[in-house]
Coordinates of C-alpha atoms and ligand atoms in Angstrom, one line a residue:
X56 CA -92.1 186.8 -66.2
X57 CA -93.4 190.3 -65.5
X58 CA -94.8 189.2 -62.2
X59 CA -91.4 188.4 -60.8
X60 CA -90.9 190.4 -57.7
X61 CA -88.3 193.2 -57.7
X62 CA -86.2 195.2 -55.3
X63 CA -87.7 198.7 -55.5
X64 CA -84.4 200.6 -55.6
X65 CA -80.7 200.2 -56.0
X66 CA -80.2 200.9 -52.3
X67 CA -82.7 198.2 -51.4
X68 CA -80.9 195.7 -53.7
X69 CA -77.4 196.6 -52.3
X70 CA -78.5 196.4 -48.7
X71 CA -80.3 193.0 -49.2
X72 CA -77.3 191.5 -51.0
X73 CA -75.0 193.0 -48.4
X74 CA -77.3 191.5 -45.7
X75 CA -76.8 188.1 -47.3
X76 CA -73.0 188.6 -47.4
X77 CA -72.6 190.0 -43.9
X78 CA -73.1 187.1 -41.5
X79 CA -71.5 184.8 -39.1
X80 CA -68.7 184.4 -41.5
X81 CA -67.7 188.1 -41.0
X82 CA -68.2 188.2 -37.3
X83 CA -66.5 185.1 -36.0
X84 CA -64.7 183.5 -38.9
X85 CA -62.9 186.5 -40.3
X86 CA -61.4 187.8 -37.1
X87 CA -60.3 184.3 -36.2
X88 CA -58.7 183.7 -39.5
X89 CA -57.1 187.1 -39.6
X90 CA -55.6 186.4 -36.1
X91 CA -54.3 183.0 -37.2
X92 CA -52.8 184.0 -40.5
X93 CA -50.8 187.0 -39.4
X94 CA -53.2 189.9 -38.9
X95 CA -52.3 192.6 -41.4
X96 CA -51.0 190.2 -43.9
X97 CA -54.2 188.4 -44.1
X98 CA -56.1 191.7 -44.3
X99 CA -54.1 192.8 -47.2
X100 CA -54.3 189.6 -49.2
X101 CA -58.0 189.4 -48.5
X102 CA -58.5 193.0 -49.8
X103 CA -56.6 192.3 -53.0
X104 CA -58.6 189.1 -53.6
X105 CA -61.9 190.8 -52.9
X106 CA -61.4 193.5 -55.5
X107 CA -60.3 191.0 -58.1
X108 CA -61.8 187.5 -57.6
X109 CA -64.7 188.4 -55.4
X110 CA -65.7 191.2 -57.8
X111 CA -65.5 189.0 -60.9
X112 CA -67.5 186.1 -59.5
X113 CA -70.2 188.4 -58.0
X114 CA -70.6 190.3 -61.2
X115 CA -71.0 187.0 -63.1
X116 CA -73.6 185.7 -60.8
X117 CA -75.7 188.8 -60.4
X118 CA -75.6 189.4 -64.2
X119 CA -76.7 185.8 -64.8
X120 CA -79.7 186.3 -62.6
X121 CA -80.7 189.6 -64.0
X122 CA -80.3 188.5 -67.6
X123 CA -82.4 185.3 -67.2
X124 CA -84.7 186.6 -64.5
X125 CA -84.4 183.1 -63.1
X126 CA -83.0 181.4 -60.0
X127 CA -79.9 179.3 -60.3
X128 CA -81.7 176.1 -61.4
X129 CA -83.3 177.8 -64.4
X130 CA -80.6 180.3 -65.1
X131 CA -77.8 178.0 -66.2
X132 CA -80.2 175.7 -68.1
X133 CA -81.9 178.4 -70.0
X134 CA -78.5 179.6 -71.4
X135 CA -77.1 176.1 -72.1
X136 CA -79.0 172.8 -71.5
X137 CA -75.7 171.0 -70.8
X138 CA -75.2 173.1 -67.7
X139 CA -78.5 172.2 -66.0
X140 CA -76.6 170.1 -63.5
X141 CA -74.7 173.2 -62.3
X142 CA -78.0 174.9 -61.3
X143 CA -78.9 171.8 -59.3
X144 CA -75.5 171.6 -57.7
X145 CA -75.6 175.4 -56.8
X146 CA -79.1 175.0 -55.4
X147 CA -78.0 172.1 -53.3
X148 CA -75.5 174.3 -51.3
X149 CA -78.1 176.6 -49.6
X150 CA -80.3 173.5 -49.0
X151 CA -77.4 172.0 -47.0
X152 CA -76.3 175.2 -45.3
X153 CA -79.7 176.7 -44.3
X154 CA -80.6 174.1 -41.7
X155 CA -77.3 174.2 -39.8
X156 CA -76.8 177.9 -40.2
X157 CA -80.2 178.3 -38.4
X158 CA -79.0 176.0 -35.7
X159 CA -76.2 178.4 -35.0
X160 CA -78.7 181.3 -35.4
X161 CA -80.6 179.7 -32.5
X162 CA -77.5 179.7 -30.4
X163 CA -77.1 183.4 -31.0
X164 CA -80.7 184.1 -29.8
X165 CA -80.0 182.0 -26.7
X166 CA -77.0 184.1 -25.9
X167 CA -78.9 187.3 -26.5
X168 CA -81.6 186.0 -24.1
X169 CA -79.0 185.1 -21.5
X170 CA -77.3 188.5 -21.7
X171 CA -80.4 190.6 -21.6
X172 CA -81.6 188.7 -18.6
X173 CA -78.4 189.5 -16.7
X174 CA -76.7 186.2 -17.2
X175 CA -73.3 187.5 -18.2
X176 CA -71.3 185.9 -15.4
X177 CA -73.1 182.5 -15.9
X178 CA -72.3 182.6 -19.6
X179 CA -68.6 183.0 -18.9
X180 CA -68.5 179.6 -17.1
X181 CA -66.0 177.2 -18.7
X182 CA -68.6 174.5 -19.6
X183 CA -71.6 176.8 -20.2
X184 CA -71.5 176.6 -24.0
X185 CA -70.8 172.9 -24.2
X186 CA -73.4 172.1 -21.7
X187 CA -75.9 174.2 -23.7
X188 CA -75.2 172.7 -27.1
X189 CA -75.1 169.2 -25.9
X190 CA -78.6 169.5 -24.6
X191 CA -81.4 168.0 -26.8
X192 CA -84.6 170.0 -26.4
X193 CA -83.3 173.5 -25.6
X194 CA -81.0 174.1 -28.6
X195 CA -83.8 172.8 -30.9
X196 CA -86.2 175.2 -29.4
X197 CA -84.0 178.2 -30.1
X198 CA -83.3 176.8 -33.6
X199 CA -87.0 176.6 -34.4
X200 CA -87.5 180.2 -33.1
X201 CA -84.7 181.4 -35.4
X202 CA -86.4 179.6 -38.3
X203 CA -89.7 181.2 -37.5
X204 CA -88.2 184.7 -37.7
X205 CA -86.6 183.9 -41.0
X206 CA -89.7 182.3 -42.4
X207 CA -92.0 185.1 -41.5
X208 CA -89.8 187.6 -43.4
X209 CA -89.4 185.5 -46.4
X210 CA -93.2 184.9 -46.6
X211 CA -93.7 188.6 -46.7
X212 CA -91.9 188.7 -50.1
X213 CA -89.0 190.4 -51.6
X214 CA -90.0 194.1 -51.3
X215 CA -92.1 194.1 -48.2
X216 CA -90.1 191.5 -46.3
X217 CA -86.5 191.2 -47.4
X218 CA -85.9 194.7 -48.6
X219 CA -87.6 196.4 -45.7
X220 CA -85.9 194.4 -43.1
X221 CA -82.5 194.8 -44.7
X222 CA -83.0 198.6 -44.9
X223 CA -83.6 198.8 -41.2
X224 CA -81.2 196.1 -39.9
X225 CA -78.1 196.8 -42.0
X226 CA -77.6 200.4 -40.9
X227 CA -78.2 199.5 -37.2
X228 CA -75.7 196.7 -37.6
X229 CA -73.0 199.1 -38.8
X230 CA -73.7 201.6 -36.0
X231 CA -73.6 198.9 -33.3
X232 CA -70.4 197.4 -34.7
X233 CA -68.7 200.8 -34.6
X234 CA -69.8 201.4 -31.0
X235 CA -68.5 198.1 -29.7
X236 CA -65.2 198.4 -31.7
X237 CA -64.6 201.9 -30.3
X238 CA -65.4 200.8 -26.8
X239 CA -63.1 197.7 -27.1
X240 CA -60.2 199.9 -28.2
X241 CA -60.4 201.9 -25.0
X242 CA -59.6 198.9 -22.8
X243 CA -56.2 198.6 -21.3
X244 CA -53.9 196.6 -23.5
X245 CA -56.1 196.8 -26.5
X246 CA -53.7 198.9 -28.5
X247 CA -51.2 196.0 -28.7
X248 CA -54.0 193.9 -30.2
X249 CA -54.8 196.6 -32.7
X250 CA -51.3 196.7 -33.9
X251 CA -51.2 193.0 -34.2
X252 CA -54.4 193.0 -36.2
X253 CA -53.4 195.7 -38.7
X254 CA -49.7 195.4 -39.1
X255 CA -48.6 193.2 -42.0
X256 CA -45.9 190.6 -41.3
X257 CA -44.6 189.8 -44.7
X258 CA -43.0 186.6 -43.5
X259 CA -46.6 185.2 -43.1
X260 CA -47.4 185.4 -46.8
X261 CA -47.8 181.8 -47.9
X262 CA -49.9 179.6 -50.2
X263 CA -51.9 178.6 -47.2
X264 CA -52.7 182.2 -46.2
X265 CA -53.8 182.9 -49.8
X266 CA -56.0 179.8 -49.9
X267 CA -57.5 180.6 -46.5
X268 CA -58.3 184.1 -47.6
X269 CA -59.8 182.8 -50.8
X270 CA -62.0 180.3 -49.1
X271 CA -63.2 182.9 -46.7
X272 CA -63.9 185.3 -49.5
X273 CA -66.3 183.0 -51.3
X274 CA -68.1 182.1 -48.1
X275 CA -68.3 185.7 -46.9
X276 CA -69.7 187.0 -50.2
X277 CA -72.3 184.3 -50.4
X278 CA -70.9 183.2 -53.8
X279 CA -71.3 179.9 -55.6
X280 CA -74.6 178.9 -54.1
X281 CA -77.1 180.6 -56.3
X282 CA -77.8 183.4 -53.9
X283 CA -76.5 186.2 -55.9
X284 CA -78.1 184.7 -59.1
X285 CA -81.5 184.8 -57.3
X286 CA -81.0 188.3 -55.9
X287 CA -79.8 189.4 -59.4
X288 CA -83.0 188.1 -60.9
X289 CA -84.9 190.6 -58.7
X290 CA -82.7 193.5 -59.8
X291 CA -83.9 196.1 -62.2
X292 CA -82.1 196.9 -65.4
X293 CA -81.9 200.6 -64.6
X294 CA -79.8 199.9 -61.5
X295 CA -76.1 199.9 -62.2
X296 CA -74.6 196.4 -61.7
X297 CA -70.9 197.3 -61.5
X298 CA -71.3 200.0 -58.9
X299 CA -73.8 197.8 -56.9
X300 CA -71.2 195.1 -56.7
X301 CA -68.5 197.5 -55.5
X302 CA -70.8 198.7 -52.8
X303 CA -71.7 195.2 -51.6
X304 CA -68.0 194.4 -51.4
X305 CA -67.2 197.5 -49.5
X306 CA -70.0 196.7 -47.0
X307 CA -69.0 193.1 -46.6
X308 CA -65.3 193.7 -46.2
X309 CA -65.9 196.8 -44.0
X310 CA -68.0 194.8 -41.6
X311 CA -65.5 192.0 -41.5
X312 CA -62.7 194.5 -40.8
X313 CA -64.8 196.1 -38.0
X314 CA -65.6 192.7 -36.5
X315 CA -61.9 192.0 -36.2
X316 CA -61.5 195.4 -34.6
X317 CA -64.3 194.6 -32.2
X318 CA -63.0 191.2 -31.2
X319 CA -59.2 191.0 -31.5
X320 CA -58.1 194.0 -29.3
X321 CA -60.7 193.1 -26.7
X322 CA -59.5 189.5 -26.5
X323 CA -55.9 190.7 -26.4
X324 CA -56.7 193.1 -23.5
X325 CA -58.5 190.3 -21.6
X326 CA -55.8 187.7 -22.1
X327 CA -52.9 190.0 -21.6
X328 CA -51.6 189.4 -25.1
X329 CA -52.0 185.6 -25.1
X330 CA -52.7 184.8 -28.8
X331 CA -53.8 181.3 -28.2
X332 CA -57.1 182.6 -27.0
X333 CA -57.8 183.9 -30.4
X334 CA -57.5 180.5 -32.0
X335 CA -60.7 179.2 -30.4
X336 CA -62.4 178.9 -33.8
X337 CA -66.2 178.5 -33.5
X338 CA -65.7 178.7 -29.7
X339 CA -64.3 182.2 -30.0
X340 CA -67.7 183.9 -30.2
X341 CA -69.5 181.7 -27.7
X342 CA -66.8 180.8 -25.2
X343 CA -64.1 183.4 -25.3
X344 CA -66.1 186.5 -25.9
X345 CA -68.5 186.0 -23.0
X346 CA -65.5 185.8 -20.7
X347 CA -64.3 189.1 -22.1
X348 CA -67.7 190.7 -21.6
X349 CA -67.9 189.3 -18.1
X350 CA -64.6 191.0 -17.2
X351 CA -65.6 194.4 -18.7
X352 CA -67.3 197.3 -17.2
X353 CA -70.8 197.5 -18.8
X354 CA -70.1 194.0 -20.1
X355 CA -73.7 193.0 -19.8
X356 CA -74.9 195.9 -21.9
X357 CA -72.1 195.6 -24.5
X358 CA -72.6 191.8 -24.7
X359 CA -76.4 192.3 -25.2
X360 CA -75.8 194.7 -28.0
X361 CA -73.2 192.4 -29.5
X362 CA -75.5 189.5 -29.7
X363 CA -78.3 191.7 -31.2
X364 CA -75.9 192.6 -33.9
X365 CA -74.8 189.0 -34.6
X366 CA -78.5 188.1 -34.6
X367 CA -79.2 190.7 -37.3
X368 CA -76.3 189.6 -39.4
X369 CA -77.2 185.9 -39.1
X370 CA -80.9 186.6 -39.8
X371 CA -80.3 188.5 -43.1
X372 CA -78.0 185.8 -44.3
X373 CA -80.5 183.1 -43.4
X374 CA -83.2 185.1 -45.2
X375 CA -81.1 185.0 -48.4
X376 CA -80.5 181.2 -48.0
X377 CA -84.2 180.6 -47.5
X378 CA -85.2 182.9 -50.3
X379 CA -82.9 181.2 -52.7
X380 CA -84.4 177.8 -51.9
X381 CA -87.9 179.1 -52.0
X382 CA -87.3 180.7 -55.4
X383 CA -85.8 177.5 -56.8
X384 CA -88.9 175.6 -55.8
X385 CA -91.3 178.3 -57.0
X386 CA -89.5 178.4 -60.4
X387 CA -89.2 174.6 -60.7
X388 CA -92.7 173.5 -59.6
X389 CA -94.7 176.7 -60.1
X390 CA -95.8 176.7 -56.4
X391 CA -97.1 179.8 -54.6
X392 CA -94.8 181.7 -52.3
X393 CA -96.8 181.0 -49.1
X394 CA -97.0 177.3 -49.6
X395 CA -93.3 177.0 -50.7
X396 CA -92.2 179.1 -47.7
X397 CA -93.9 176.9 -45.2
X398 CA -92.7 173.7 -47.0
X399 CA -89.1 174.9 -47.0
X400 CA -89.3 176.0 -43.3
X401 CA -90.6 172.6 -42.2
X402 CA -88.1 170.7 -44.3
X403 CA -85.3 172.8 -42.9
X404 CA -86.5 172.2 -39.4
X405 CA -86.4 168.5 -39.9
X406 CA -83.0 168.6 -41.7
X407 CA -81.5 170.8 -39.0
X408 CA -82.3 168.5 -36.1
X409 CA -79.4 166.1 -36.6
X410 CA -77.0 169.0 -36.7
X411 CA -78.3 170.3 -33.4
X412 CA -78.3 166.9 -31.8
X413 CA -74.8 166.2 -33.1
X414 CA -73.3 167.8 -30.1
X415 CA -75.3 165.8 -27.6
X416 CA -77.4 162.6 -28.2
X417 CA -76.0 162.1 -31.7
X418 CA -72.4 162.9 -30.8
X419 CA -71.4 159.3 -31.7
X420 CA -71.9 160.3 -35.4
X421 CA -68.6 161.6 -36.5
X422 CA -66.4 161.5 -39.5
X423 CA -62.8 162.6 -39.6
X424 CA -63.4 164.1 -36.2
X425 CA -66.2 166.2 -37.4
X426 CA -69.7 166.5 -35.8
X427 CA -72.8 166.4 -38.0
X428 CA -72.8 170.2 -38.2
X429 CA -69.1 170.3 -39.2
X430 CA -69.7 167.6 -41.9
X431 CA -72.5 169.7 -43.4
X432 CA -70.3 172.7 -43.3
X433 CA -67.4 170.8 -44.9
X434 CA -69.5 169.3 -47.7
X435 CA -71.1 172.6 -48.7
X436 CA -68.3 175.0 -48.2
X437 CA -65.2 173.0 -48.9
X438 CA -66.4 170.7 -51.5
X439 CA -69.5 171.9 -53.3
X440 CA -68.7 175.6 -53.4
X441 CA -65.4 175.4 -55.1
X442 CA -66.9 173.0 -57.6
X443 CA -69.8 175.2 -58.4
X444 CA -67.6 178.3 -58.6
X445 CA -65.2 176.4 -61.0
X446 CA -67.9 175.4 -63.4
X447 CA -69.5 178.8 -63.2
X448 CA -66.2 180.2 -64.5
X449 CA -65.9 177.6 -67.2
X450 CA -69.6 178.2 -68.2
X451 CA -69.1 182.0 -68.4
X452 CA -65.6 181.9 -69.8
X453 CA -66.0 179.3 -72.5
X454 CA -69.6 178.5 -73.1
X455 CA -71.7 181.6 -73.0
X456 CA -68.5 183.8 -73.3
X457 CA -67.7 186.7 -71.0
X458 CA -69.3 189.1 -73.5
X459 CA -72.8 187.8 -72.5
X460 CA -72.0 189.0 -69.0
X461 CA -70.4 192.3 -70.1
X462 CA -73.4 193.1 -72.2
X463 CA -75.7 192.6 -69.2
X464 CA -73.4 194.8 -67.1
X465 CA -73.5 197.5 -69.7
X466 CA -77.3 197.3 -70.1
X467 CA -77.7 200.2 -67.7
X468 CA -75.4 202.9 -69.1
X469 CA -73.1 201.3 -71.5
X470 CA -70.1 201.1 -69.2
X471 CA -68.1 198.3 -67.6
X472 CA -64.9 199.7 -66.2
X473 CA -63.3 196.5 -65.1
X474 CA -64.2 194.5 -68.2
X475 CA -60.6 193.5 -69.1
X476 CA -59.8 192.3 -65.6
X477 CA -63.1 190.4 -65.5
X478 CA -62.3 188.6 -68.8
X479 CA -58.9 187.4 -67.7
X480 CA -59.9 186.3 -64.2
X481 CA -63.0 184.5 -65.1
X482 CA -61.4 182.5 -67.9
X483 CA -57.9 181.7 -66.5
X484 CA -57.0 182.8 -63.0
X485 CA -60.1 181.9 -61.1
X486 CA -60.5 178.3 -62.4
X487 CA -56.9 177.5 -61.5
X488 CA -57.2 178.9 -58.0
X489 CA -60.5 177.1 -57.4
X490 CA -59.1 173.7 -58.2
X491 CA -56.3 174.4 -55.8
X492 CA -58.8 175.4 -53.1
X493 CA -60.7 172.2 -53.6
X494 CA -57.6 170.0 -53.5
X495 CA -56.2 171.7 -50.5
X496 CA -59.4 171.7 -48.4
X497 CA -60.3 168.1 -49.2
X498 CA -56.7 166.9 -48.6
X499 CA -56.4 168.6 -45.3
X500 CA -59.8 167.3 -44.1
X501 CA -58.7 163.8 -45.0
X502 CA -55.5 164.4 -43.2
X503 CA -53.5 163.7 -46.4
X504 CA -51.4 166.8 -46.5
X505 CA -51.8 170.5 -45.9
X506 CA -50.5 173.2 -48.1
Ligands
LIG215 N1 -72.0 185.2 -46.3 C1 -72.4 184.7 -45.0 C2 -71.5 185.1 -43.9 O1 -70.5 185.7 -44.1 C3 -72.6 183.3 -44.9 C4 -73.5 182.7 -45.8 C5 -73.2 181.6 -46.4 C6 -74.7 183.3 -46.0 C7 -74.1 181.1 -47.2 C8 -75.6 182.8 -46.8 C9 -75.2 181.7 -47.4 O2 -71.7 184.6 -42.9

């Protein structure tokens, strides 16, 4: 047990966990959702949910990890044998996400390479993106390269690899985001976009907006997939858990907010206020933004910086996914880090190939209109994550009891300021909402009804 690696400091822990949380979800998904669900309204709801639900779930997961010093698979089981299945279910989520997340990571490196070599105009072509992802060999090549970066860092271990890289990359990411956001706001017509983005429209408040914000929150904070349990297992007792969670949340939400600031006003300026351009979903980052960059002065440079930033964000998230899988295998089979790392990387390369080919040679595989990659995303995010989060709440609320978690939070200096709120949310409010999220996402995917 003593040989388990650790983060050396609280800052190292916070930045690594924030590195996991801040990813593609913040940079393309959040701005797009915010635009779709009424700008300021969505922001406000998201913020409220983050400091209540997000906080509660993250506290529970990190405390579970730190208390048991085990990754998800062992953590639940060691506290109650009947919940062993939950550890397996939670560990399954990163195993499904990691390969396809890395496929997208590969696309990001490709765009970086295109921008830095002066290909801004080419990348703005209407079919550039679809031509690229429907290829067979090229996207796989970039995907493997992204995997190689991730694997090298994870093989270096928690302190020398993950902590070090996060300490360098996260501050750079913040600075780059601010630079691009400020530049974007100076474009003609950007102010209108800014107002749209931050001004709440109360008429937009609906069950749908709340559920969308909630789903985004879980994904964005890397909850319900064992990641925070694993990172918690590397956290020292002398580091304050409650304030760490607050800082991670501020980081994650702050970057999401800035990403919106970076993208929405710029797209507004480019499209002359045409909101439909913002609803491009996954295409927003790879299809709409390059057009925006191509039309800007210094667009080549800004675009290059943008894709470096997205690369950092995606990489630190991928690291957390891979580390979680590695630590599950190490705990379960007693393997060494090096062997496990290589094993996991090879496995993920194989598993990711269908997701990559799903836009080209394998495009005939589709289910409810979804490609292979979308199917993976749907199973992990819309089905498994709410289930895992629901049972985690039941487990903490009714089996081991919230007090077990509170005691762990208090282990540092005896305080847990939000204890009351934590107890109520974990036992009653969160489980109800999670069931609603599950029903609504499955029903809308199956075309049954939408809330
Ligand atoms: N939280 C990450 C993001 O916002 C996504 C992620 C999901 C990362 C799952 C790791 C695991 O993009």
